[in-house]
Amino acid sequence: MAGSACGNSDGAQLAYYRDIVRQMMFANGDLEDPIPACIELVLDITKYQMVKALEDAWQYANAKQRKIITLEDVFILFKHHKFILKRLLQFAIAAECVNELKRAAPRTAKLDEEKEEESDMEEDEIATTSVPETNITRMKSVVDSLDLGETADQLLELVDPVYEERKKRIASFGSELTSEEYFRFTEARQATFRDDFKQKLKKWVSGDIHFLHKPKVGIHRKSDTANLLRWLGAPQCEPVVSFVVAFIGREQSIFCRKSDTANLLRWLGAPQCEPVVSFVLAFIGREVVAQIVDAAVAIRKFEDPNLFLNDDRHGHVAGPNERVPLQVRHYNEVLRRCIGWRRRKDFLFGYYEDVEKNISSESPQPSSDGVSHT
């Protein structure tokens, strides 16, 4: 029963990841409702990049006579891209910090006094972290073996000018939003290609998803009821609804933590992989969206606004002073200017500075990510 509840059809998975990309686009500077064609374009490039990463890692694994893709196999892709690798390490460290806070947080008290032995055993078996496979120590060890010229700890100390500028621009973008928009912007910044458990609960509350389980846990206290429903952004509900949602949360959490890596890998058609590979792929997807939107914003900034008509998200011509999302032309121009994409059809890893340095310089010059912004 749990398998049918947590498993998605291909169409449902596609819709789920399309919405994740939409949120990521908003979090990086597009409007909250981007043009649908732009969402499809960014989704296609992002999935293509993750699949290509799997294919390249699989080739490396085969060369090493391994039957599964390991962390070492995917980290080879980052060898010429130390700043992207640094961002991955920062992403993993941040995830571990969040998980430590979760582990340290007190558990919510229940009104029922007796606990089921089966329930306790399941909770003990399942780590409280949503990304238990990050394994920072192992990641650093693999980085140290890549012969980058810096150790992992030294890499983390390097200044990443592209990423710092991106953060400044996003902060500026956020400051221009209304309070309601900023709340949704903050929510969008939490979007991830990993299974988002909170989003599953929110969809159930709104009637989009139905789960069938037999309750095992006690009814939460009234204050916990209000907090849970408020956290989910639920409409007005009877108090007993929180009991059902809390139970679903516990049951779904136990199942999905066992299988959350499988959904992304299944969507990508991946061969057998170590669990941590899914975490790295999720970062790759996140970074692709961030770079594409960041470059598209820069392209729009420097274009002559009088040369083009703009569409709103419904495909209608926008007014001269209307706030409009990024246009298809901006995203297409990002791909045209990306050296790695032009030469190797590899948006994220296709540009090697040490390999390209003897090739005649191109105009305009690329950023350190291999994406031109001028």
mmCIF file of C-alpha atoms in Angstrom:
data_model
loop_
_atom_site.group_PDB
_atom_site.id
_atom_site.type_symbol
_atom_site.label_atom_id
_atom_site.label_comp_id
_atom_site.label_asym_id
_atom_site.label_seq_id
_atom_site.Cartn_x
_atom_site.Cartn_y
_atom_site.Cartn_z
ATOM 1 C CA MET A 1 0.000 0.000 0.000
ATOM 2 C CA ALA A 2 2.847 2.343 0.829
ATOM 3 C CA GLY A 3 4.409 1.675 -2.548
ATOM 4 C CA SER A 4 1.267 2.774 -4.366
ATOM 5 C CA ALA A 5 1.042 5.853 -2.160
ATOM 6 C CA CYS A 6 4.583 7.087 -2.664
ATOM 7 C CA GLY A 7 5.162 5.926 -6.206
ATOM 8 C CA ASN A 8 4.334 8.314 -9.018
ATOM 9 C CA SER A 9 3.412 7.659 -12.615
ATOM 10 C CA ASP A 10 5.687 9.123 -15.265
ATOM 11 C CA GLY A 11 3.241 11.962 -15.819
ATOM 12 C CA ALA A 12 2.985 12.757 -12.131
ATOM 13 C CA GLN A 13 6.763 12.687 -11.766
ATOM 14 C CA LEU A 14 7.171 15.020 -14.723
ATOM 15 C CA ALA A 15 4.627 17.441 -13.266
ATOM 16 C CA TYR A 16 6.360 17.267 -9.888
ATOM 17 C CA TYR A 17 9.815 18.088 -11.280
ATOM 18 C CA ARG A 18 8.377 20.740 -13.593
ATOM 19 C CA ASP A 19 7.028 22.529 -10.529
ATOM 20 C CA ILE A 20 10.372 22.128 -8.751
ATOM 21 C CA VAL A 21 12.088 23.817 -11.710
ATOM 22 C CA ARG A 22 9.468 26.579 -11.720
ATOM 23 C CA GLN A 23 10.170 27.286 -8.054
ATOM 24 C CA MET A 24 13.922 27.249 -8.637
ATOM 25 C CA MET A 25 13.545 29.696 -11.522
ATOM 26 C CA PHE A 26 11.599 32.038 -9.243
ATOM 27 C CA ALA A 27 14.204 31.627 -6.495
ATOM 28 C CA ASN A 28 16.953 32.679 -8.911
ATOM 29 C CA GLY A 29 15.347 35.769 -10.419
ATOM 30 C CA ASP A 30 12.546 34.888 -12.827
ATOM 31 C CA LEU A 31 8.997 35.808 -11.867
ATOM 32 C CA GLU A 32 6.882 33.524 -9.722
ATOM 33 C CA ASP A 33 5.024 32.309 -12.811
ATOM 34 C CA PRO A 34 7.574 31.985 -15.626
ATOM 35 C CA ILE A 35 6.515 31.532 -19.234
ATOM 36 C CA PRO A 36 5.557 27.838 -19.615
ATOM 37 C CA ALA A 37 7.836 27.397 -22.632
ATOM 38 C CA CYS A 38 10.732 28.690 -20.535
ATOM 39 C CA ILE A 39 9.958 26.206 -17.779
ATOM 40 C CA GLU A 40 9.979 23.387 -20.325
ATOM 41 C CA LEU A 41 13.270 24.586 -21.806
ATOM 42 C CA VAL A 42 14.998 24.838 -18.421
ATOM 43 C CA LEU A 43 13.540 21.491 -17.319
ATOM 44 C CA ASP A 44 14.803 19.810 -20.493
ATOM 45 C CA ILE A 45 18.320 21.230 -20.111
ATOM 46 C CA THR A 46 18.414 20.348 -16.427
ATOM 47 C CA LYS A 47 17.294 16.764 -16.933
ATOM 48 C CA TYR A 48 19.631 16.408 -19.905
ATOM 49 C CA GLN A 49 22.554 17.563 -17.759
ATOM 50 C CA MET A 50 21.751 15.103 -14.973
ATOM 51 C CA VAL A 51 21.356 12.241 -17.455
ATOM 52 C CA LYS A 52 24.630 13.191 -19.154
ATOM 53 C CA ALA A 53 26.344 13.244 -15.774
ATOM 54 C CA LEU A 54 25.068 9.722 -15.166
ATOM 55 C CA GLU A 55 26.241 8.551 -18.596
ATOM 56 C CA ASP A 56 29.726 10.014 -18.134
ATOM 57 C CA ALA A 57 29.986 8.602 -14.617
ATOM 58 C CA TRP A 58 28.818 5.197 -15.878
ATOM 59 C CA GLN A 59 31.552 5.177 -18.512
ATOM 60 C CA TYR A 60 34.134 5.941 -15.849
ATOM 61 C CA ALA A 61 32.717 3.231 -13.589
ATOM 62 C CA ASN A 62 32.914 0.707 -16.437
ATOM 63 C CA ALA A 63 36.523 1.685 -17.086
ATOM 64 C CA LYS A 64 37.222 0.893 -13.436
ATOM 65 C CA GLN A 65 35.244 -2.367 -13.807
ATOM 66 C CA ARG A 66 32.615 -1.274 -11.299
ATOM 67 C CA LYS A 67 29.021 -2.448 -11.645
ATOM 68 C CA ILE A 68 27.477 0.545 -9.895
ATOM 69 C CA ILE A 69 28.083 4.286 -10.073
ATOM 70 C CA THR A 70 29.932 5.470 -6.985
ATOM 71 C CA LEU A 71 30.671 8.860 -5.490
ATOM 72 C CA GLU A 72 34.147 8.731 -7.022
ATOM 73 C CA ASP A 73 32.652 8.266 -10.494
ATOM 74 C CA VAL A 74 30.471 11.389 -10.338
ATOM 75 C CA PHE A 75 33.117 13.527 -8.635
ATOM 76 C CA ILE A 76 35.406 13.051 -11.633
ATOM 77 C CA LEU A 77 33.014 15.327 -13.549
ATOM 78 C CA PHE A 78 33.952 18.213 -11.243
ATOM 79 C CA LYS A 79 37.706 17.887 -11.739
ATOM 80 C CA HIS A 80 38.000 20.954 -13.983
ATOM 81 C CA HIS A 81 35.393 22.953 -12.072
ATOM 82 C CA LYS A 82 36.645 23.563 -8.567
ATOM 83 C CA PHE A 83 34.224 26.381 -7.782
ATOM 84 C CA ILE A 84 31.215 24.245 -8.709
ATOM 85 C CA LEU A 85 32.752 21.498 -6.585
ATOM 86 C CA LYS A 86 33.094 23.962 -3.727
ATOM 87 C CA ARG A 87 29.385 24.797 -4.044
ATOM 88 C CA LEU A 88 28.554 21.089 -3.864
ATOM 89 C CA LEU A 89 30.566 20.735 -0.660
ATOM 90 C CA GLN A 90 28.858 23.810 0.788
ATOM 91 C CA PHE A 91 25.483 22.379 -0.221
ATOM 92 C CA ALA A 92 26.280 19.087 1.523
ATOM 93 C CA ILE A 93 27.621 20.806 4.645
ATOM 94 C CA ALA A 94 24.492 22.963 4.857
ATOM 95 C CA ALA A 95 22.326 19.844 4.555
ATOM 96 C CA GLU A 96 24.273 18.193 7.365
ATOM 97 C CA CYS A 97 23.849 21.271 9.570
ATOM 98 C CA VAL A 98 20.089 21.205 9.031
ATOM 99 C CA ASN A 99 20.029 17.510 9.834
ATOM 100 C CA GLU A 100 21.983 18.061 13.041
ATOM 101 C CA LEU A 101 19.397 20.621 14.105
ATOM 102 C CA LYS A 102 16.637 18.122 13.338
ATOM 103 C CA ARG A 103 18.363 15.460 15.399
ATOM 104 C CA ALA A 104 18.796 17.887 18.299
ATOM 105 C CA ALA A 105 15.182 19.091 18.244
ATOM 106 C CA PRO A 106 12.888 17.559 20.878
ATOM 107 C CA ARG A 107 10.228 15.178 19.637
ATOM 108 C CA THR A 108 6.590 16.268 19.832
ATOM 109 C CA ALA A 109 4.816 14.829 22.874
ATOM 110 C CA LYS A 110 1.853 12.531 22.293
ATOM 111 C CA LEU A 111 -1.265 12.154 24.451
ATOM 112 C CA ASP A 112 -1.293 8.380 24.312
ATOM 113 C CA GLU A 113 0.929 6.768 26.907
ATOM 114 C CA GLU A 114 1.667 3.450 25.246
ATOM 115 C CA LYS A 115 3.944 3.173 22.241
ATOM 116 C CA GLU A 116 3.876 0.393 19.738
ATOM 117 C CA GLU A 117 7.040 -1.681 19.584
ATOM 118 C CA GLU A 118 6.893 -1.857 15.791
ATOM 119 C CA SER A 119 6.587 1.908 15.581
ATOM 120 C CA ASP A 120 9.586 2.477 17.837
ATOM 121 C CA MET A 121 11.685 0.003 15.910
ATOM 122 C CA GLU A 122 10.921 1.706 12.602
ATOM 123 C CA GLU A 123 11.800 5.133 13.982
ATOM 124 C CA ASP A 124 15.104 3.828 15.342
ATOM 125 C CA GLU A 125 15.983 2.299 11.991
ATOM 126 C CA ILE A 126 15.339 5.456 10.002
ATOM 127 C CA ALA A 127 17.806 8.306 10.369
ATOM 128 C CA THR A 128 16.263 11.678 11.093
ATOM 129 C CA THR A 129 18.270 13.255 8.307
ATOM 130 C CA SER A 130 16.650 13.649 4.906
ATOM 131 C CA VAL A 131 20.032 13.223 3.202
ATOM 132 C CA PRO A 132 21.802 10.591 5.302
ATOM 133 C CA GLU A 133 24.196 9.728 2.481
ATOM 134 C CA THR A 134 26.009 13.073 2.159
ATOM 135 C CA ASN A 135 28.967 11.808 4.229
ATOM 136 C CA ILE A 136 31.073 14.959 4.254
ATOM 137 C CA THR A 137 34.209 13.136 5.363
ATOM 138 C CA ARG A 138 34.055 10.804 2.386
ATOM 139 C CA MET A 139 33.319 13.658 -0.006
ATOM 140 C CA LYS A 140 36.367 15.547 1.227
ATOM 141 C CA SER A 141 38.490 12.432 0.867
ATOM 142 C CA VAL A 142 37.414 12.017 -2.762
ATOM 143 C CA VAL A 143 38.110 15.698 -3.461
ATOM 144 C CA ASP A 144 41.597 15.330 -1.991
ATOM 145 C CA SER A 145 42.244 12.457 -4.410
ATOM 146 C CA LEU A 146 41.344 14.509 -7.513
ATOM 147 C CA ASP A 147 44.690 16.347 -7.635
ATOM 148 C CA LEU A 148 43.066 19.770 -7.928
ATOM 149 C CA GLY A 149 45.977 21.632 -6.389
ATOM 150 C CA GLU A 150 43.916 22.276 -3.256
ATOM 151 C CA THR A 151 42.557 20.029 -0.572
ATOM 152 C CA ALA A 152 38.833 20.047 0.163
ATOM 153 C CA ASP A 153 39.373 22.280 3.187
ATOM 154 C CA GLN A 154 41.478 24.703 1.128
ATOM 155 C CA LEU A 155 38.833 24.664 -1.590
ATOM 156 C CA LEU A 156 36.185 25.703 0.916
ATOM 157 C CA GLU A 157 38.308 28.727 1.844
ATOM 158 C CA LEU A 158 38.535 30.015 -1.739
ATOM 159 C CA VAL A 159 36.518 33.080 -2.717
ATOM 160 C CA ASP A 160 33.899 32.202 -5.341
ATOM 161 C CA PRO A 161 33.236 35.547 -7.095
ATOM 162 C CA VAL A 162 30.510 34.216 -9.406
ATOM 163 C CA TYR A 163 28.556 32.700 -6.545
ATOM 164 C CA GLU A 164 28.997 35.805 -4.376
ATOM 165 C CA GLU A 165 27.613 38.004 -7.158
ATOM 166 C CA ARG A 166 24.732 35.604 -7.628
ATOM 167 C CA LYS A 167 23.858 35.836 -3.929
ATOM 168 C CA LYS A 168 23.964 39.643 -4.028
ATOM 169 C CA ARG A 169 21.674 39.747 -7.051
ATOM 170 C CA ILE A 170 19.190 37.340 -5.488
ATOM 171 C CA ALA A 171 19.189 39.377 -2.271
ATOM 172 C CA SER A 172 18.470 42.504 -4.311
ATOM 173 C CA PHE A 173 15.711 40.699 -6.201
ATOM 174 C CA GLY A 174 14.132 39.571 -2.938
ATOM 175 C CA SER A 175 14.164 43.087 -1.530
ATOM 176 C CA GLU A 176 11.927 44.272 -4.390
ATOM 177 C CA LEU A 177 9.151 41.780 -3.615
ATOM 178 C CA THR A 178 6.033 42.438 -1.583
ATOM 179 C CA SER A 179 5.746 40.710 1.789
ATOM 180 C CA GLU A 180 3.411 38.080 0.311
ATOM 181 C CA GLU A 181 5.716 37.490 -2.651
ATOM 182 C CA TYR A 182 8.737 37.312 -0.382
ATOM 183 C CA PHE A 183 7.114 34.574 1.694
ATOM 184 C CA ARG A 184 6.541 32.516 -1.459
ATOM 185 C CA PHE A 185 10.057 33.402 -2.647
ATOM 186 C CA THR A 186 11.463 31.999 0.605
ATOM 187 C CA GLU A 187 9.419 28.840 0.078
ATOM 188 C CA ALA A 188 10.716 28.558 -3.491
ATOM 189 C CA ARG A 189 14.312 28.772 -2.298
ATOM 190 C CA GLN A 190 13.741 25.503 -0.451
ATOM 191 C CA ALA A 191 12.848 23.642 -3.657
ATOM 192 C CA THR A 192 14.970 20.576 -4.240
ATOM 193 C CA PHE A 193 15.206 17.670 -6.646
ATOM 194 C CA ARG A 194 15.229 15.456 -3.591
ATOM 195 C CA ASP A 195 11.799 14.330 -2.392
ATOM 196 C CA ASP A 196 10.189 17.272 -0.607
ATOM 197 C CA PHE A 197 8.178 15.723 2.184
ATOM 198 C CA LYS A 198 6.476 18.975 3.192
ATOM 199 C CA GLN A 199 5.233 19.487 -0.368
ATOM 200 C CA LYS A 200 3.698 16.002 -0.361
ATOM 201 C CA LEU A 201 1.765 16.812 2.795
ATOM 202 C CA LYS A 202 0.626 20.169 1.421
ATOM 203 C CA LYS A 203 -0.680 18.468 -1.715
ATOM 204 C CA TRP A 204 -2.556 15.947 0.390
ATOM 205 C CA VAL A 205 -4.170 18.702 2.476
ATOM 206 C CA SER A 206 -5.265 20.471 -0.721
ATOM 207 C CA GLY A 207 -6.744 17.232 -2.078
ATOM 208 C CA ASP A 208 -4.136 16.491 -4.755
ATOM 209 C CA ILE A 209 -2.798 13.295 -3.184
ATOM 210 C CA HIS A 210 -4.583 10.549 -1.267
ATOM 211 C CA PHE A 211 -2.854 8.145 1.102
ATOM 212 C CA LEU A 212 -4.316 5.005 2.627
ATOM 213 C CA HIS A 213 -2.820 4.007 5.970
ATOM 214 C CA LYS A 214 -4.031 2.666 9.291
ATOM 215 C CA PRO A 215 -3.241 5.187 12.083
ATOM 216 C CA LYS A 216 -0.674 4.159 14.664
ATOM 217 C CA VAL A 217 0.048 7.378 16.534
ATOM 218 C CA GLY A 218 -1.852 9.376 19.123
ATOM 219 C CA ILE A 219 -3.642 12.662 18.585
ATOM 220 C CA HIS A 220 -1.373 15.663 18.974
ATOM 221 C CA ARG A 221 -2.023 18.435 21.449
ATOM 222 C CA LYS A 222 -4.114 21.367 20.327
ATOM 223 C CA SER A 223 -1.135 23.716 19.994
ATOM 224 C CA ASP A 224 0.671 21.124 17.910
ATOM 225 C CA THR A 225 -2.447 20.822 15.754
ATOM 226 C CA ALA A 226 -2.454 24.530 15.015
ATOM 227 C CA ASN A 227 1.279 24.613 14.359
ATOM 228 C CA LEU A 228 1.196 21.672 11.954
ATOM 229 C CA LEU A 229 -1.705 23.021 9.909
ATOM 230 C CA ARG A 230 -0.205 26.502 9.869
ATOM 231 C CA TRP A 231 3.154 25.088 8.738
ATOM 232 C CA LEU A 232 1.393 23.374 5.843
ATOM 233 C CA GLY A 233 -0.566 26.515 4.929
ATOM 234 C CA ALA A 234 -3.794 24.543 5.272
ATOM 235 C CA PRO A 235 -7.290 26.040 5.015
ATOM 236 C CA GLN A 236 -9.567 25.899 8.059
ATOM 237 C CA CYS A 237 -9.836 22.287 9.235
ATOM 238 C CA GLU A 238 -11.452 20.307 12.001
ATOM 239 C CA PRO A 239 -8.935 19.430 14.753
ATOM 240 C CA VAL A 240 -9.052 15.730 13.893
ATOM 241 C CA VAL A 241 -7.629 16.536 10.432
ATOM 242 C CA SER A 242 -4.298 17.331 12.058
ATOM 243 C CA PHE A 243 -4.274 13.856 13.617
ATOM 244 C CA VAL A 244 -4.704 12.278 10.195
ATOM 245 C CA VAL A 245 -2.096 14.547 8.592
ATOM 246 C CA ALA A 246 0.364 13.919 11.434
ATOM 247 C CA PHE A 247 -0.077 10.179 10.994
ATOM 248 C CA ILE A 248 0.391 10.467 7.223
ATOM 249 C CA GLY A 249 3.488 12.512 7.860
ATOM 250 C CA ARG A 250 5.000 9.858 10.061
ATOM 251 C CA GLU A 251 4.123 6.918 7.806
ATOM 252 C CA GLN A 252 5.077 8.699 4.591
ATOM 253 C CA SER A 253 8.307 9.917 6.160
ATOM 254 C CA ILE A 254 9.330 6.399 7.115
ATOM 255 C CA PHE A 255 8.634 5.028 3.635
ATOM 256 C CA CYS A 256 9.997 7.934 1.611
ATOM 257 C CA ARG A 257 13.213 8.153 3.580
ATOM 258 C CA LYS A 258 13.871 4.603 2.482
ATOM 259 C CA SER A 259 13.097 5.333 -1.164
ATOM 260 C CA ASP A 260 13.600 9.074 -1.690
ATOM 261 C CA THR A 261 16.776 8.520 -3.695
ATOM 262 C CA ALA A 262 14.998 6.044 -5.963
ATOM 263 C CA ASN A 263 12.488 8.517 -7.351
ATOM 264 C CA LEU A 264 15.030 10.913 -8.868
ATOM 265 C CA LEU A 265 17.148 8.070 -10.190
ATOM 266 C CA ARG A 266 14.082 6.367 -11.640
ATOM 267 C CA TRP A 267 12.990 9.594 -13.347
ATOM 268 C CA LEU A 268 16.459 9.882 -14.890
ATOM 269 C CA GLY A 269 16.543 6.227 -15.962
ATOM 270 C CA ALA A 270 19.717 5.694 -13.960
ATOM 271 C CA PRO A 271 21.683 2.457 -13.679
ATOM 272 C CA GLN A 272 22.467 1.130 -10.209
ATOM 273 C CA CYS A 273 24.059 3.845 -8.074
ATOM 274 C CA GLU A 274 25.247 4.418 -4.560
ATOM 275 C CA PRO A 275 22.591 6.362 -2.615
ATOM 276 C CA VAL A 276 24.831 9.426 -2.312
ATOM 277 C CA VAL A 277 24.878 9.779 -6.115
ATOM 278 C CA SER A 278 21.277 10.989 -5.994
ATOM 279 C CA PHE A 279 22.320 13.824 -3.688
ATOM 280 C CA VAL A 280 25.059 14.913 -6.119
ATOM 281 C CA LEU A 281 22.642 14.745 -9.062
ATOM 282 C CA ALA A 282 20.146 16.873 -7.149
ATOM 283 C CA PHE A 283 22.869 19.474 -6.666
ATOM 284 C CA ILE A 284 23.783 19.339 -10.367
ATOM 285 C CA GLY A 285 20.165 20.035 -11.311
ATOM 286 C CA ARG A 286 19.957 22.874 -8.812
ATOM 287 C CA GLU A 287 23.178 24.435 -10.105
ATOM 288 C CA VAL A 288 22.094 24.193 -13.748
ATOM 289 C CA VAL A 289 18.855 26.059 -13.032
ATOM 290 C CA ALA A 290 20.720 28.688 -11.014
ATOM 291 C CA GLN A 291 23.296 29.297 -13.749
ATOM 292 C CA ILE A 292 20.764 29.417 -16.578
ATOM 293 C CA VAL A 293 18.480 31.890 -14.810
ATOM 294 C CA ASP A 294 21.403 33.979 -13.564
ATOM 295 C CA ALA A 295 22.758 34.296 -17.102
ATOM 296 C CA ALA A 296 19.294 35.026 -18.542
ATOM 297 C CA VAL A 297 18.795 37.849 -16.031
ATOM 298 C CA ALA A 298 22.142 39.359 -17.030
ATOM 299 C CA ILE A 299 21.302 39.101 -20.737
ATOM 300 C CA ARG A 300 18.011 40.919 -20.218
ATOM 301 C CA LYS A 301 19.754 43.606 -18.182
ATOM 302 C CA PHE A 302 22.063 44.547 -21.037
ATOM 303 C CA GLU A 303 19.654 44.277 -23.981
ATOM 304 C CA ASP A 304 18.001 47.325 -25.527
ATOM 305 C CA PRO A 305 14.419 47.266 -24.155
ATOM 306 C CA ASN A 306 13.127 49.079 -27.240
ATOM 307 C CA LEU A 307 14.138 46.293 -29.613
ATOM 308 C CA PHE A 308 11.697 43.631 -28.427
ATOM 309 C CA LEU A 309 8.093 43.032 -27.498
ATOM 310 C CA ASN A 310 7.620 40.895 -24.407
ATOM 311 C CA ASP A 311 5.050 38.216 -23.626
ATOM 312 C CA ASP A 312 3.367 37.661 -20.310
ATOM 313 C CA ARG A 313 3.095 34.102 -18.981
ATOM 314 C CA HIS A 314 -0.153 33.595 -20.941
ATOM 315 C CA GLY A 315 1.473 34.403 -24.282
ATOM 316 C CA HIS A 316 -0.115 37.842 -24.629
ATOM 317 C CA VAL A 317 1.904 40.902 -25.543
ATOM 318 C CA ALA A 318 2.744 42.752 -22.350
ATOM 319 C CA GLY A 319 2.273 46.466 -21.853
ATOM 320 C CA PRO A 320 5.263 48.838 -21.865
ATOM 321 C CA ASN A 321 5.394 49.147 -18.058
ATOM 322 C CA GLU A 322 4.175 45.671 -17.204
ATOM 323 C CA ARG A 323 6.365 43.433 -15.101
ATOM 324 C CA VAL A 324 7.138 40.412 -17.267
ATOM 325 C CA PRO A 325 9.003 37.141 -16.765
ATOM 326 C CA LEU A 326 12.200 36.273 -18.557
ATOM 327 C CA GLN A 327 11.541 35.536 -22.216
ATOM 328 C CA VAL A 328 12.351 32.500 -24.324
ATOM 329 C CA ARG A 329 14.915 34.573 -26.223
ATOM 330 C CA HIS A 330 16.859 35.184 -22.997
ATOM 331 C CA TYR A 331 17.156 31.473 -22.245
ATOM 332 C CA ASN A 332 18.018 30.610 -25.844
ATOM 333 C CA GLU A 333 20.733 33.259 -25.780
ATOM 334 C CA VAL A 334 22.184 31.680 -22.638
ATOM 335 C CA LEU A 335 22.651 28.411 -24.516
ATOM 336 C CA ARG A 336 24.076 30.189 -27.555
ATOM 337 C CA ARG A 337 26.715 31.915 -25.443
ATOM 338 C CA CYS A 338 27.633 28.895 -23.322
ATOM 339 C CA ILE A 339 30.950 27.579 -24.646
ATOM 340 C CA GLY A 340 30.519 24.160 -23.043
ATOM 341 C CA TRP A 341 27.084 23.776 -24.601
ATOM 342 C CA ARG A 342 28.224 24.868 -28.066
ATOM 343 C CA ARG A 343 31.267 22.607 -28.157
ATOM 344 C CA ARG A 344 30.263 19.553 -26.166
ATOM 345 C CA LYS A 345 26.517 19.854 -25.477
ATOM 346 C CA ASP A 346 27.471 19.968 -21.794
ATOM 347 C CA PHE A 347 26.107 23.068 -20.085
ATOM 348 C CA LEU A 348 27.711 22.645 -16.676
ATOM 349 C CA PHE A 349 30.952 20.756 -17.267
ATOM 350 C CA GLY A 350 31.693 21.299 -20.966
ATOM 351 C CA TYR A 351 34.051 24.247 -20.601
ATOM 352 C CA TYR A 352 37.578 23.480 -19.358
ATOM 353 C CA GLU A 353 39.665 26.574 -18.778
ATOM 354 C CA ASP A 354 42.970 24.683 -18.723
ATOM 355 C CA VAL A 355 42.118 22.926 -22.009
ATOM 356 C CA GLU A 356 40.712 25.972 -23.756
ATOM 357 C CA LYS A 357 43.408 28.487 -22.786
ATOM 358 C CA ASN A 358 45.369 28.006 -26.007
ATOM 359 C CA ILE A 359 42.301 28.328 -28.205
ATOM 360 C CA SER A 360 41.740 31.770 -29.666
ATOM 361 C CA SER A 361 39.607 33.869 -27.362
ATOM 362 C CA GLU A 362 35.941 34.204 -28.195
ATOM 363 C CA SER A 363 33.756 37.246 -27.855
ATOM 364 C CA PRO A 364 32.035 37.799 -25.542
ATOM 365 C CA GLN A 365 34.228 36.375 -22.742
ATOM 366 C CA PRO A 366 32.722 33.671 -20.550
ATOM 367 C CA SER A 367 32.341 33.796 -16.807
ATOM 368 C CA SER A 368 34.229 31.324 -14.634
ATOM 369 C CA ASP A 369 31.219 29.025 -15.027
ATOM 370 C CA GLY A 370 31.666 28.970 -18.801
ATOM 371 C CA VAL A 371 28.524 31.044 -19.397
ATOM 372 C CA SER A 372 28.911 34.446 -20.997
ATOM 373 C CA HIS A 373 26.883 37.254 -19.478
ATOM 374 C CA THR A 374 27.712 40.103 -21.824
#
